[in-house]
mmCIF file of C-alpha atoms in Angstrom:
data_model
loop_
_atom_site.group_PDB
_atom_site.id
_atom_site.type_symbol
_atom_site.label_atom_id
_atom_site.label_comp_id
_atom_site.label_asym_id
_atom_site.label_seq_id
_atom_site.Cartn_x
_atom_site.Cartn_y
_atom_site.Cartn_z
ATOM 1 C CA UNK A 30 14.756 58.935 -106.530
ATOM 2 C CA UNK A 31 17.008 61.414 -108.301
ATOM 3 C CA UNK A 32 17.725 58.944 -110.658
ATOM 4 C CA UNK A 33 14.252 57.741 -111.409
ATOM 5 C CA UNK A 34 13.198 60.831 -112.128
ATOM 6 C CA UNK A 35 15.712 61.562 -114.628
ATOM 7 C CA UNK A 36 14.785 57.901 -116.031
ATOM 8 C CA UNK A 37 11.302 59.211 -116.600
ATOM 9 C CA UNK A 38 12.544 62.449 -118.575
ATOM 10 C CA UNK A 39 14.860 60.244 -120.711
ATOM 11 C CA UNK A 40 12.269 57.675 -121.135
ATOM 12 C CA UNK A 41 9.813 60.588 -122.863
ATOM 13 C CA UNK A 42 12.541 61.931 -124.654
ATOM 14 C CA UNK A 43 13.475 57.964 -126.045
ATOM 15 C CA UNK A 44 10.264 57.215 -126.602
ATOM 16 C CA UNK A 45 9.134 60.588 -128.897
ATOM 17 C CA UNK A 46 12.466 59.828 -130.804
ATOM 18 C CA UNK A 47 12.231 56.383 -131.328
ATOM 19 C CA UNK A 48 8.098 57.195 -132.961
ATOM 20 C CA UNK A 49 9.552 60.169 -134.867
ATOM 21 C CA UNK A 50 11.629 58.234 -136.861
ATOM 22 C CA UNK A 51 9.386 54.954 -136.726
ATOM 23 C CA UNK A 52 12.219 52.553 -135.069
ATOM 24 C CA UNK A 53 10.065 49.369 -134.377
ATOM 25 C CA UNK A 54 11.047 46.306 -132.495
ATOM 26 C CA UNK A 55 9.425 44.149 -134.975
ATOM 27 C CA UNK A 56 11.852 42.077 -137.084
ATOM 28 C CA UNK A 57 14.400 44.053 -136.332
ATOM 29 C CA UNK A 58 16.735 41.881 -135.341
ATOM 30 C CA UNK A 59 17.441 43.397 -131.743
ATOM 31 C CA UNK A 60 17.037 39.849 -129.773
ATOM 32 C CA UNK A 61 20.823 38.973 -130.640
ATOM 33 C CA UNK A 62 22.061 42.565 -129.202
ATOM 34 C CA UNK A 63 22.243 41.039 -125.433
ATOM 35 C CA UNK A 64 23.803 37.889 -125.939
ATOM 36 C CA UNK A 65 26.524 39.786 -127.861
ATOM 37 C CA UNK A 66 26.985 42.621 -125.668
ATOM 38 C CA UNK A 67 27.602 40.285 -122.596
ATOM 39 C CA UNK A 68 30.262 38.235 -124.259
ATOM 40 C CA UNK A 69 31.961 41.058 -125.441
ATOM 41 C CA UNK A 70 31.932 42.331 -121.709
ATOM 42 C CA UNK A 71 33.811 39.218 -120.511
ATOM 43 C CA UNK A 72 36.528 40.830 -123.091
ATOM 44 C CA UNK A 73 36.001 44.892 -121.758
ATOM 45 C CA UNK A 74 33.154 45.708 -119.281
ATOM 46 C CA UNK A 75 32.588 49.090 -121.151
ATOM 47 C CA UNK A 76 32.167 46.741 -124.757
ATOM 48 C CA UNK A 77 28.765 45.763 -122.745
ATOM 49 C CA UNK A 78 27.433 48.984 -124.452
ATOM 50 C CA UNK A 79 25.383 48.343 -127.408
ATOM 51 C CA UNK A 80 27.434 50.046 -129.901
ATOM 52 C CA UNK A 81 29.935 47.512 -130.077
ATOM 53 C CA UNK A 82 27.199 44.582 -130.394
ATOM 54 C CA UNK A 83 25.040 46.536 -132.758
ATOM 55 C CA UNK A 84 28.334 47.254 -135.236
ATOM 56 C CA UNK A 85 29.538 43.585 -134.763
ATOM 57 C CA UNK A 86 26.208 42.518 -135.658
ATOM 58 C CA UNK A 87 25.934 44.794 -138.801
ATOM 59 C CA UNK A 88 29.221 43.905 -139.831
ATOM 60 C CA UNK A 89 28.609 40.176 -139.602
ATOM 61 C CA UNK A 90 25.173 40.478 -141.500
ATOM 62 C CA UNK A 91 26.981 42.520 -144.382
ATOM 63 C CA UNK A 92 29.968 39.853 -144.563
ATOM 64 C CA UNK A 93 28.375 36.369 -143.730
ATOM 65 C CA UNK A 94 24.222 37.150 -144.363
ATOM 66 C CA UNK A 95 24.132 36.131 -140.716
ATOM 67 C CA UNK A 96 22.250 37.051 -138.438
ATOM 68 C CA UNK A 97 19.276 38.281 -139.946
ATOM 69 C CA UNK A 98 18.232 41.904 -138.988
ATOM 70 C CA UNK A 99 17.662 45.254 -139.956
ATOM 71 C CA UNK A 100 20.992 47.181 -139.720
ATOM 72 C CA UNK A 101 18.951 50.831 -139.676
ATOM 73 C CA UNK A 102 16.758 49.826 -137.214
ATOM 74 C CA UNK A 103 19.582 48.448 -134.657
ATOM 75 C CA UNK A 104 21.800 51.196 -135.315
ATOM 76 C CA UNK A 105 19.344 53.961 -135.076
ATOM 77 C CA UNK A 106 18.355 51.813 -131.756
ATOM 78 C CA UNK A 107 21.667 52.561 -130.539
ATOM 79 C CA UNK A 108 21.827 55.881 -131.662
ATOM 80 C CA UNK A 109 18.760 57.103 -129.664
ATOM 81 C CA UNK A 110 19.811 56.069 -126.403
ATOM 82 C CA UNK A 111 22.971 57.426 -126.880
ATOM 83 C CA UNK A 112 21.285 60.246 -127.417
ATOM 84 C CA UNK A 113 19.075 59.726 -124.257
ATOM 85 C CA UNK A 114 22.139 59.262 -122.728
ATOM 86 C CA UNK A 115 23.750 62.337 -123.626
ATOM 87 C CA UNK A 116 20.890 64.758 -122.160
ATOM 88 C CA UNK A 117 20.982 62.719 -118.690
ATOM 89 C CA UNK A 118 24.882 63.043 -118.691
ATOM 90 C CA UNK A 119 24.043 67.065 -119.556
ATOM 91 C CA UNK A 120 21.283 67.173 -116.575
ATOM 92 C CA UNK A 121 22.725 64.709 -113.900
ATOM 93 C CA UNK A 122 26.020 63.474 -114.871
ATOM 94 C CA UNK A 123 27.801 65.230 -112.086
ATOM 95 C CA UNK A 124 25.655 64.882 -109.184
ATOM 96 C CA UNK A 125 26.970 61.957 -106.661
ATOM 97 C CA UNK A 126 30.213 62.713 -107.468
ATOM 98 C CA UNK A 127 33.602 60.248 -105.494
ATOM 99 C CA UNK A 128 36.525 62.235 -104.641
ATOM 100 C CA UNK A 129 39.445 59.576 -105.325
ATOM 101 C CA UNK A 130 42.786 59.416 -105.983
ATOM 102 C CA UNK A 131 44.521 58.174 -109.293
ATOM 103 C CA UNK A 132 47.573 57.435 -111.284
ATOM 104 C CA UNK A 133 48.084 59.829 -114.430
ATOM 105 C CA UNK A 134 49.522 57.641 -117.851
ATOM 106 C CA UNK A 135 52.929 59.486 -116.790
ATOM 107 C CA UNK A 136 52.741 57.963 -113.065
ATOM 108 C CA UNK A 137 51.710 60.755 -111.207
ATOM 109 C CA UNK A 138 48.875 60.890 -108.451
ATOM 110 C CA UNK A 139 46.174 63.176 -108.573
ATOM 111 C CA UNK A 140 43.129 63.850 -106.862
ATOM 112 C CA UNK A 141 39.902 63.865 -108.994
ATOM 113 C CA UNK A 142 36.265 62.313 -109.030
ATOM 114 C CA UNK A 143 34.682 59.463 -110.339
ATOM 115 C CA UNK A 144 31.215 60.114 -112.342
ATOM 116 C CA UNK A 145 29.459 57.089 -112.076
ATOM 117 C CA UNK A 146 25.224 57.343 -112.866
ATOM 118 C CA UNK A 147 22.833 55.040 -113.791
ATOM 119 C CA UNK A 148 19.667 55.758 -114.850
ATOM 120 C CA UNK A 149 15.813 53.209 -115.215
ATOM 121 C CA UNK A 150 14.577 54.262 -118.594
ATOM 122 C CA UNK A 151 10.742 53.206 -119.258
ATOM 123 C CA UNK A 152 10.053 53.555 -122.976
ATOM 124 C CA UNK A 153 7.331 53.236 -125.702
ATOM 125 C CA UNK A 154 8.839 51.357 -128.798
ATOM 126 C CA UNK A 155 6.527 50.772 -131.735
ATOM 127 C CA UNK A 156 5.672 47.293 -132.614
ATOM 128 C CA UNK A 157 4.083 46.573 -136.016
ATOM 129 C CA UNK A 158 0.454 44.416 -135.580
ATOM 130 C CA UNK A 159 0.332 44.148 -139.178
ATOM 131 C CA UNK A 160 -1.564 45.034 -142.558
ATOM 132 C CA UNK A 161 -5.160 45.642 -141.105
ATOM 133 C CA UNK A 162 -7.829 48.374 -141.465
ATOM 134 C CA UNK A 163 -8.447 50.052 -137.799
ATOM 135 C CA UNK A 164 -11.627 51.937 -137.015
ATOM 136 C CA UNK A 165 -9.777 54.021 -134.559
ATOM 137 C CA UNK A 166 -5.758 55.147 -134.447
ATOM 138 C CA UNK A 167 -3.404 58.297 -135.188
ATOM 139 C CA UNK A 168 -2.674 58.582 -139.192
ATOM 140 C CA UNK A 169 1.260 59.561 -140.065
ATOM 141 C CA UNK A 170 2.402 61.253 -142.253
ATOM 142 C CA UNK A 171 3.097 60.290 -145.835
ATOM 143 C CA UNK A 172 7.052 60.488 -145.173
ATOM 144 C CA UNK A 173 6.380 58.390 -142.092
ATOM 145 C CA UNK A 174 8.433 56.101 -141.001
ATOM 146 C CA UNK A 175 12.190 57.541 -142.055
ATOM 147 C CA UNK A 176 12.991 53.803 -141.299
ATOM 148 C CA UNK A 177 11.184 50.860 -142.471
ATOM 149 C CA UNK A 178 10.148 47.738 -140.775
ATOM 150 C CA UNK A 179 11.849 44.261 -141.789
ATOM 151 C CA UNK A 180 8.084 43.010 -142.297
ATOM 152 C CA UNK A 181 6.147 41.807 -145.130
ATOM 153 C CA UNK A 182 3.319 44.054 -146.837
ATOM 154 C CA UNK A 183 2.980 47.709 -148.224
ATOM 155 C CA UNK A 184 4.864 50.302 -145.377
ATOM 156 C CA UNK A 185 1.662 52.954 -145.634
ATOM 157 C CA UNK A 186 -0.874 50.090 -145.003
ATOM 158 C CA UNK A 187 0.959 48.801 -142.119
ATOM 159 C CA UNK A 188 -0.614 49.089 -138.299
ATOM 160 C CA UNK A 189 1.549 49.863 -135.161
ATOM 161 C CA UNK A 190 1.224 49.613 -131.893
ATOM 162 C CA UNK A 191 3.101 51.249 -128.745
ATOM 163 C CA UNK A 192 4.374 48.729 -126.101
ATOM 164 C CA UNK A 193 6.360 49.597 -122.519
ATOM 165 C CA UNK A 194 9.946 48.630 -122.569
ATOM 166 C CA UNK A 195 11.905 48.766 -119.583
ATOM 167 C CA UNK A 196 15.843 49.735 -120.436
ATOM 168 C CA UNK A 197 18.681 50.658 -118.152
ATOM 169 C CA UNK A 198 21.619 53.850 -119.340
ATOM 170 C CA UNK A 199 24.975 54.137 -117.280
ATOM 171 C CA UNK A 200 27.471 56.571 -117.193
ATOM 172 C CA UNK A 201 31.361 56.339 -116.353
ATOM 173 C CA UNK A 202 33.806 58.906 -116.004
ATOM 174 C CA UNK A 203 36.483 60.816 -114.630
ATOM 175 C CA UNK A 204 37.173 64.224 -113.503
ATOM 176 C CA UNK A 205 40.781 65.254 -112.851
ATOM 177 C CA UNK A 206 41.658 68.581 -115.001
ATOM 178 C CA UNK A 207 37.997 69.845 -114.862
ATOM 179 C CA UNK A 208 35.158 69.695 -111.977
ATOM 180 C CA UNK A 209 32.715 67.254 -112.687
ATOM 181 C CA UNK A 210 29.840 69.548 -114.107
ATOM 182 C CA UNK A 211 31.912 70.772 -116.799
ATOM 183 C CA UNK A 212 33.587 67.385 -117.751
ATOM 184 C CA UNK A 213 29.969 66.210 -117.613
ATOM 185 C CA UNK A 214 28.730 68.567 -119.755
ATOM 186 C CA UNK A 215 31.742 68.018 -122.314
ATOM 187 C CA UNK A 216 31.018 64.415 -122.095
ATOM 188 C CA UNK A 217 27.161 65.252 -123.244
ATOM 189 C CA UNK A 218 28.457 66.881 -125.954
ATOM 190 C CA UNK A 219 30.840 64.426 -127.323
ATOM 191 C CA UNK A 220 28.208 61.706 -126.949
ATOM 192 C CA UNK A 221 25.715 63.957 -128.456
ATOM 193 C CA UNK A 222 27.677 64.584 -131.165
ATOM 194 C CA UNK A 223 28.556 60.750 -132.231
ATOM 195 C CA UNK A 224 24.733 59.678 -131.498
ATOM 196 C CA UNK A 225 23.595 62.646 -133.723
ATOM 197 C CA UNK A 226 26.056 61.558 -136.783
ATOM 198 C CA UNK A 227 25.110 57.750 -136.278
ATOM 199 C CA UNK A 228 21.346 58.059 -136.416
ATOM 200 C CA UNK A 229 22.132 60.095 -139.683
ATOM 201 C CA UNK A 230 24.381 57.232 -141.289
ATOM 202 C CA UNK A 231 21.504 54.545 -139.669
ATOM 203 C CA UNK A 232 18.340 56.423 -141.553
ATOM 204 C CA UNK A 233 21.039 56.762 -144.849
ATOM 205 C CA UNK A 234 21.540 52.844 -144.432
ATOM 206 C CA UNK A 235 17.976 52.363 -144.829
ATOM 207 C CA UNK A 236 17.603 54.267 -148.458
ATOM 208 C CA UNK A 237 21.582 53.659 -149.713
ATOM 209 C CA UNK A 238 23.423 50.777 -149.284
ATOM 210 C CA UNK A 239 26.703 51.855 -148.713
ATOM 211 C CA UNK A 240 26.064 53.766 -146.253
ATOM 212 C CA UNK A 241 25.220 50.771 -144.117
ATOM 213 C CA UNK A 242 28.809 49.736 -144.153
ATOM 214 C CA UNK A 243 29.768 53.065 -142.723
ATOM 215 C CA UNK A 244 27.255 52.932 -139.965
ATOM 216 C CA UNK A 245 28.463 49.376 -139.020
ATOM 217 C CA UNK A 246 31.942 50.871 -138.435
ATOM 218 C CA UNK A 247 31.262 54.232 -137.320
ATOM 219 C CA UNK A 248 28.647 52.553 -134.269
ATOM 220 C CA UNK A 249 32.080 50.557 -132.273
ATOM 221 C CA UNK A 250 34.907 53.151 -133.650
ATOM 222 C CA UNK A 251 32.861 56.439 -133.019
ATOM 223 C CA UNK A 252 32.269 55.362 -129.662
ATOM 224 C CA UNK A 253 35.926 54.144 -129.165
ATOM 225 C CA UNK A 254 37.104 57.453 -130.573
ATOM 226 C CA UNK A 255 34.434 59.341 -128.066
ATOM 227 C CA UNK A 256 36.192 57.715 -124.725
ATOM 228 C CA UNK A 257 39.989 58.199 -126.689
ATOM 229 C CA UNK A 258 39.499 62.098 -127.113
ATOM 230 C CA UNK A 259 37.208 61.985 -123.507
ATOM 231 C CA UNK A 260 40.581 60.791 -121.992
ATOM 232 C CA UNK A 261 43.052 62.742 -124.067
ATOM 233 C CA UNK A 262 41.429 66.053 -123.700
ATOM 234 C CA UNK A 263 41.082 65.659 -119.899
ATOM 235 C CA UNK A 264 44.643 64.459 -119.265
ATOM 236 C CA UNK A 265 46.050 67.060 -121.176
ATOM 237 C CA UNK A 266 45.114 70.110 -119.062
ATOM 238 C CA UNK A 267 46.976 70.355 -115.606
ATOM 239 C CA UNK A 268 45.308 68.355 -113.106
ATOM 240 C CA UNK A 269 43.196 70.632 -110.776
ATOM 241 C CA UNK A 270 43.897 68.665 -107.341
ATOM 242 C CA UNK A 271 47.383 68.746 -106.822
ATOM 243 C CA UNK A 272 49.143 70.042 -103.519
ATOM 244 C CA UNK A 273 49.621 74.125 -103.643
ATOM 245 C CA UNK A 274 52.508 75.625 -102.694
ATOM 246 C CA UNK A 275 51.585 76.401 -99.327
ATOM 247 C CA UNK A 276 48.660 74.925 -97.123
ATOM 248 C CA UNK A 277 46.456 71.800 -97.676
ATOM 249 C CA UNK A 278 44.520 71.403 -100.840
ATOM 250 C CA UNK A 279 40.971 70.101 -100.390
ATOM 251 C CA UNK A 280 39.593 67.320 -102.835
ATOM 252 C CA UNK A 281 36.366 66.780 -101.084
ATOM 253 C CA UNK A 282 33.956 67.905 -97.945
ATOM 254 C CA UNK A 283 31.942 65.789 -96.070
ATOM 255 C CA UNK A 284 28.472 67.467 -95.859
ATOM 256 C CA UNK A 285 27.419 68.409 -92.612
ATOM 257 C CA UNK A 286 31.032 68.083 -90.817
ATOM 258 C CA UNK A 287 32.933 70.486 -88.804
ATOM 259 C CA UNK A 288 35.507 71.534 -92.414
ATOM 260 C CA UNK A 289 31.489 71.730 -94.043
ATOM 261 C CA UNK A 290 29.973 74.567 -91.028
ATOM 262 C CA UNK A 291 33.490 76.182 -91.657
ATOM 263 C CA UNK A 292 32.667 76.775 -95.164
ATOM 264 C CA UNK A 293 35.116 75.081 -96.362
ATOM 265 C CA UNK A 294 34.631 73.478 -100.059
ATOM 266 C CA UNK A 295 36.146 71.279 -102.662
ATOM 267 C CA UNK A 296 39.359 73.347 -104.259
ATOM 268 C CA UNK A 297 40.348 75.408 -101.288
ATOM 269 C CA UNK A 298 43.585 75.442 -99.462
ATOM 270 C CA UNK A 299 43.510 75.234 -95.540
ATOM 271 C CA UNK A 300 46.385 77.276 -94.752
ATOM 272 C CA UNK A 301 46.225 76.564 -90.319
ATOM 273 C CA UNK A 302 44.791 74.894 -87.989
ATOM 274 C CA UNK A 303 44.280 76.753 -84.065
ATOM 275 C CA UNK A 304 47.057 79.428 -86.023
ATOM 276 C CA UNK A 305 49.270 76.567 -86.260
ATOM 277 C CA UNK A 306 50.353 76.172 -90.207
ATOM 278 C CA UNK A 307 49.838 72.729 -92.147
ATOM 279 C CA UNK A 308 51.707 72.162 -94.830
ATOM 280 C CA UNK A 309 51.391 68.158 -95.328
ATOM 281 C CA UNK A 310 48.305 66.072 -95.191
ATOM 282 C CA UNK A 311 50.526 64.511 -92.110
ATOM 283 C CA UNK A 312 50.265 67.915 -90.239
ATOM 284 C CA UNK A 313 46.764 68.484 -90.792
ATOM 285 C CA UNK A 314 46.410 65.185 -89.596
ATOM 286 C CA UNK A 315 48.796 65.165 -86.607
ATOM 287 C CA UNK A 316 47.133 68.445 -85.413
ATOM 288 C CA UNK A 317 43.231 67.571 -85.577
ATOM 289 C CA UNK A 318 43.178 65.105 -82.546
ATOM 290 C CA UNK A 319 45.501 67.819 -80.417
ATOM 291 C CA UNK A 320 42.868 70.529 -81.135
ATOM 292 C CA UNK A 321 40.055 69.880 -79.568
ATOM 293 C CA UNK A 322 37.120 72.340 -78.861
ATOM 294 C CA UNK A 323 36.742 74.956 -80.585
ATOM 295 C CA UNK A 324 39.189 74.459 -83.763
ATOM 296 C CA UNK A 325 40.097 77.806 -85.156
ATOM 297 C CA UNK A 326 40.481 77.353 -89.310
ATOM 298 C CA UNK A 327 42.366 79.811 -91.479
ATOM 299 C CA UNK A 328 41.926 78.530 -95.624
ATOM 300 C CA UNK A 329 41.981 80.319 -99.016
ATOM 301 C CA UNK A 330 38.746 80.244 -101.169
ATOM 302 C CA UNK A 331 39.539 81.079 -104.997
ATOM 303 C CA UNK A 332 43.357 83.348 -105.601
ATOM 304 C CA UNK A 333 42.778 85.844 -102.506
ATOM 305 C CA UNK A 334 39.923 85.259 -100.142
ATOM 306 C CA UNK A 335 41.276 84.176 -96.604
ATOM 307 C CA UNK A 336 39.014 83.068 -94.251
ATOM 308 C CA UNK A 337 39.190 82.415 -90.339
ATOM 309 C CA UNK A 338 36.504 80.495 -89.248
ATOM 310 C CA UNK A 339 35.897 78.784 -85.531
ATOM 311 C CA UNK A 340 34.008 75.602 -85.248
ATOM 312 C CA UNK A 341 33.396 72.922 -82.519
ATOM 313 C CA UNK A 342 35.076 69.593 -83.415
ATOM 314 C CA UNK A 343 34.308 66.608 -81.350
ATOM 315 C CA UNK A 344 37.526 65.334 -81.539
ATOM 316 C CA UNK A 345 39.113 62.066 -82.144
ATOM 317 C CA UNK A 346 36.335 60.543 -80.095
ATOM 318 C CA UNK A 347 33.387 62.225 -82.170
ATOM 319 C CA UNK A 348 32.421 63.049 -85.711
ATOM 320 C CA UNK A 349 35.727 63.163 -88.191
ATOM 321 C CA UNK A 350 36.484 66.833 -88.965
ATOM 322 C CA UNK A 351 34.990 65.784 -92.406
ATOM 323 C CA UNK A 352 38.104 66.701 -94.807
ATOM 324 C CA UNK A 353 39.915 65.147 -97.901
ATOM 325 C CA UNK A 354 42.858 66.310 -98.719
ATOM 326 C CA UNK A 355 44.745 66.483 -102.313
ATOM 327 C CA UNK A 356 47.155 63.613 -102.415
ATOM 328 C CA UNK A 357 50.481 64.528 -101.981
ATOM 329 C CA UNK A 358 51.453 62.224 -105.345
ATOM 330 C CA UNK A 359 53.822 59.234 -103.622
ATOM 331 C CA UNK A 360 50.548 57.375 -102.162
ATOM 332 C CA UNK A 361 50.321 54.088 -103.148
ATOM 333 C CA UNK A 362 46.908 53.345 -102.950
ATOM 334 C CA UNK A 363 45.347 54.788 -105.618
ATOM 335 C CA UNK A 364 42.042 53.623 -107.858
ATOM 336 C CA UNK A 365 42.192 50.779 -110.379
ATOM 337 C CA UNK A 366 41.378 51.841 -113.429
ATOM 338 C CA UNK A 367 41.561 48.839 -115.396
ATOM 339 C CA UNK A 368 38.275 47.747 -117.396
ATOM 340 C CA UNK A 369 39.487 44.323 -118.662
ATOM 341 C CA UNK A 370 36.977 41.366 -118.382
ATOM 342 C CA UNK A 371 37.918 37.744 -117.008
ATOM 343 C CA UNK A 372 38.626 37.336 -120.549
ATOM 344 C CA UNK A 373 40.531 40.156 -121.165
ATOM 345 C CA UNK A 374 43.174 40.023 -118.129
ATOM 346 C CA UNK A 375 43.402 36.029 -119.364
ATOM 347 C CA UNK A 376 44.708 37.637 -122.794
ATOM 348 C CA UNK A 377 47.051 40.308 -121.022
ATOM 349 C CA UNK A 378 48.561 37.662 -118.955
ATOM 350 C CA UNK A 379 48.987 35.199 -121.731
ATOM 351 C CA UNK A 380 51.015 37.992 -124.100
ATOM 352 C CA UNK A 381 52.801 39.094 -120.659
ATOM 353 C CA UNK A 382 54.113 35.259 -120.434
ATOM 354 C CA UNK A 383 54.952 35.239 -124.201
ATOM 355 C CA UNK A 384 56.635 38.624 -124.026
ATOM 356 C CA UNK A 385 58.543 36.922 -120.799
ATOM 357 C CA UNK A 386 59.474 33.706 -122.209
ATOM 358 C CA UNK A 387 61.164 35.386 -125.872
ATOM 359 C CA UNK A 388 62.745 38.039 -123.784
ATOM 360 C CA UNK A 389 66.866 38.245 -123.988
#
């Protein structure tokens, strides 16, 4: 419901954009931007975002002529729900949060969270009817529409219409240096940023030529260059979820659990257990079942609050005690990260074969 919700304020927001500038769906070209954005997800499942098939599409046209549609128009399509996408990543992106653990690019494990949203986005796209004279309707502007429809006949004497389009955002991310509502709200801002610079370059396309080039490139390498600095920027702080020097480090609380009436929350340390100290997930573990009724917690919230809290725990038998614990960074299980499409892991293990069969 959450979501849907959200989906509503993003569809108003889409929809006012997408009038303000005058983006139409009319010979636009934007039938071909599904068919390419699947195939390009066998290859990557995040290419299956349209700002790899709208810039592959541009790029073709401006090569080969082929296929016929209106680069502005696509791109500034693509550039809107990016931008869409960037206030619901502001407002919601960290809400349903998954504690998990994962393998840093220098081999280390580290707790974090997985951001993972999607959103129902109902829109109103214009649609041009054609060169008519209406009795009733809404007159623009004279510098209305900033881009112009791939139609026959004089822009100013053209008549649109609003239909309901039905469209679908996601979100992906990960949280490992940062908690999730500030990576979120970074990752708004990145996104913002790169939708905000290729709408400019898709309404330039429309007026100067060269500019449509640009727009074609910036649409795929923008957003490559989004996730790149996304990734770099959050791997290159210390990860927040590692195990302290003393105590166990919580990644994650089960709502209403026996570690959630304690008070306990995500980024403490619980230092013992009935006054007996745990230093080890293991020992946290090993005492739990052996404690019984009540269970008498002692844990650090922020540098110097200690806390002793006493709370019934059901035991082995009953509810878990409702507590995830920083990994202690040998466990082998960790979460795949790995994006690759069926065609994609056929391509890493055909070079891993080459590499293999010309190695010394």
């Amino acid at each position: 419901l959450a979501a849907a919700g959200y989906g509503l304020l993003g569809g108003l927001l889409g929809s006012v954009l997408m009038v303000f500038i005058g983006l139409t769906l009319s010979g636009s070209g934007l039938i071909y931007l599904w068919p390419v954005a699947i195939l390009l997800m066998l290859i990557n499942a995040r290419f299956l975002c349209f700002a790899y098939a709208g810039g592959l599409l541009a790029l073709t046209n401006l090569l080969f002529g082929f296929p016929e549609l209106n680069i502005a128009q696509v791109l500034a399509l693509v550039a809107v729900l990016h931008m869409v996408e960037s206030m619901l990543i502001l407002a919601s992106g960290h809400l349903g949060a998954v504690p998990a653990y994962f393998k840093t690019p220098g081999g280390r494990v580290v707790g974090g969270f997985t951001l993972q949203r999607f959103w129902p986005i109902p829109i109103v796209a214009l649609a041009v009817v054609g060169p008519a004279a209406v009795q009733q309707g809404v007159s623009m502007p004279d510098w209305w529409p900033l881009l112009k429809p791939e139609v026959s006949g004089n822009p100013a004497d053209l008549v649109y219409t609003l239909i309901p389009v039905v469209a679908g955002l996601g979100y992906g991310d990960l949280a490992v240096s940062r908690r999730p509502g500030e990576k979120s709200r970074l990752s708004a801002l990145f996104l913002g940023v790169y939708s905000l610079t290729l709408l400019l370059l898709a309404v330039l396309a429309q007026y100067h030529r060269p500019f449509a080039l640009l727009a074609a490139l910036f649409s795929p390498l923008g957003h490559e260059m989004v996730i790149y600095i996304g990734k770099r920027v959050e791997f290159q702080r210390s990860p927040l979820f590692v195990p302290p020097v003393r105590g166990v480090g919580v990644l994650d609380v089960v709502p209403d659990t026996p570690a959630w009436r304690a008070g306990i929350r995500s980024g403490d340390v619980v230092l013992s257990l009935n006054r007996w100290p745990v230093n080890s997930r293991a020992e946290l573990e090993m005492l739990l079942p052996a404690a019984g009724m009540p269970v008498e917690v002692e844990f650090l919230h922020g540098p110097q609050q200690v806390f002793h809290r006493t709370v019934a725990f059901p035991g082995p038998a009953g509810r878990p005690f409702g507590l995830l614990a920083v990994p202690s960074g040998n466990e082998e299980e960790v979460m795949d990260l790995s994006t690759a499409g069926p065609l994609g892991r056929w391509w890493m293990e055909l070079g891993r074969r080459f590499r293999g069969r010309n190695s010394p």
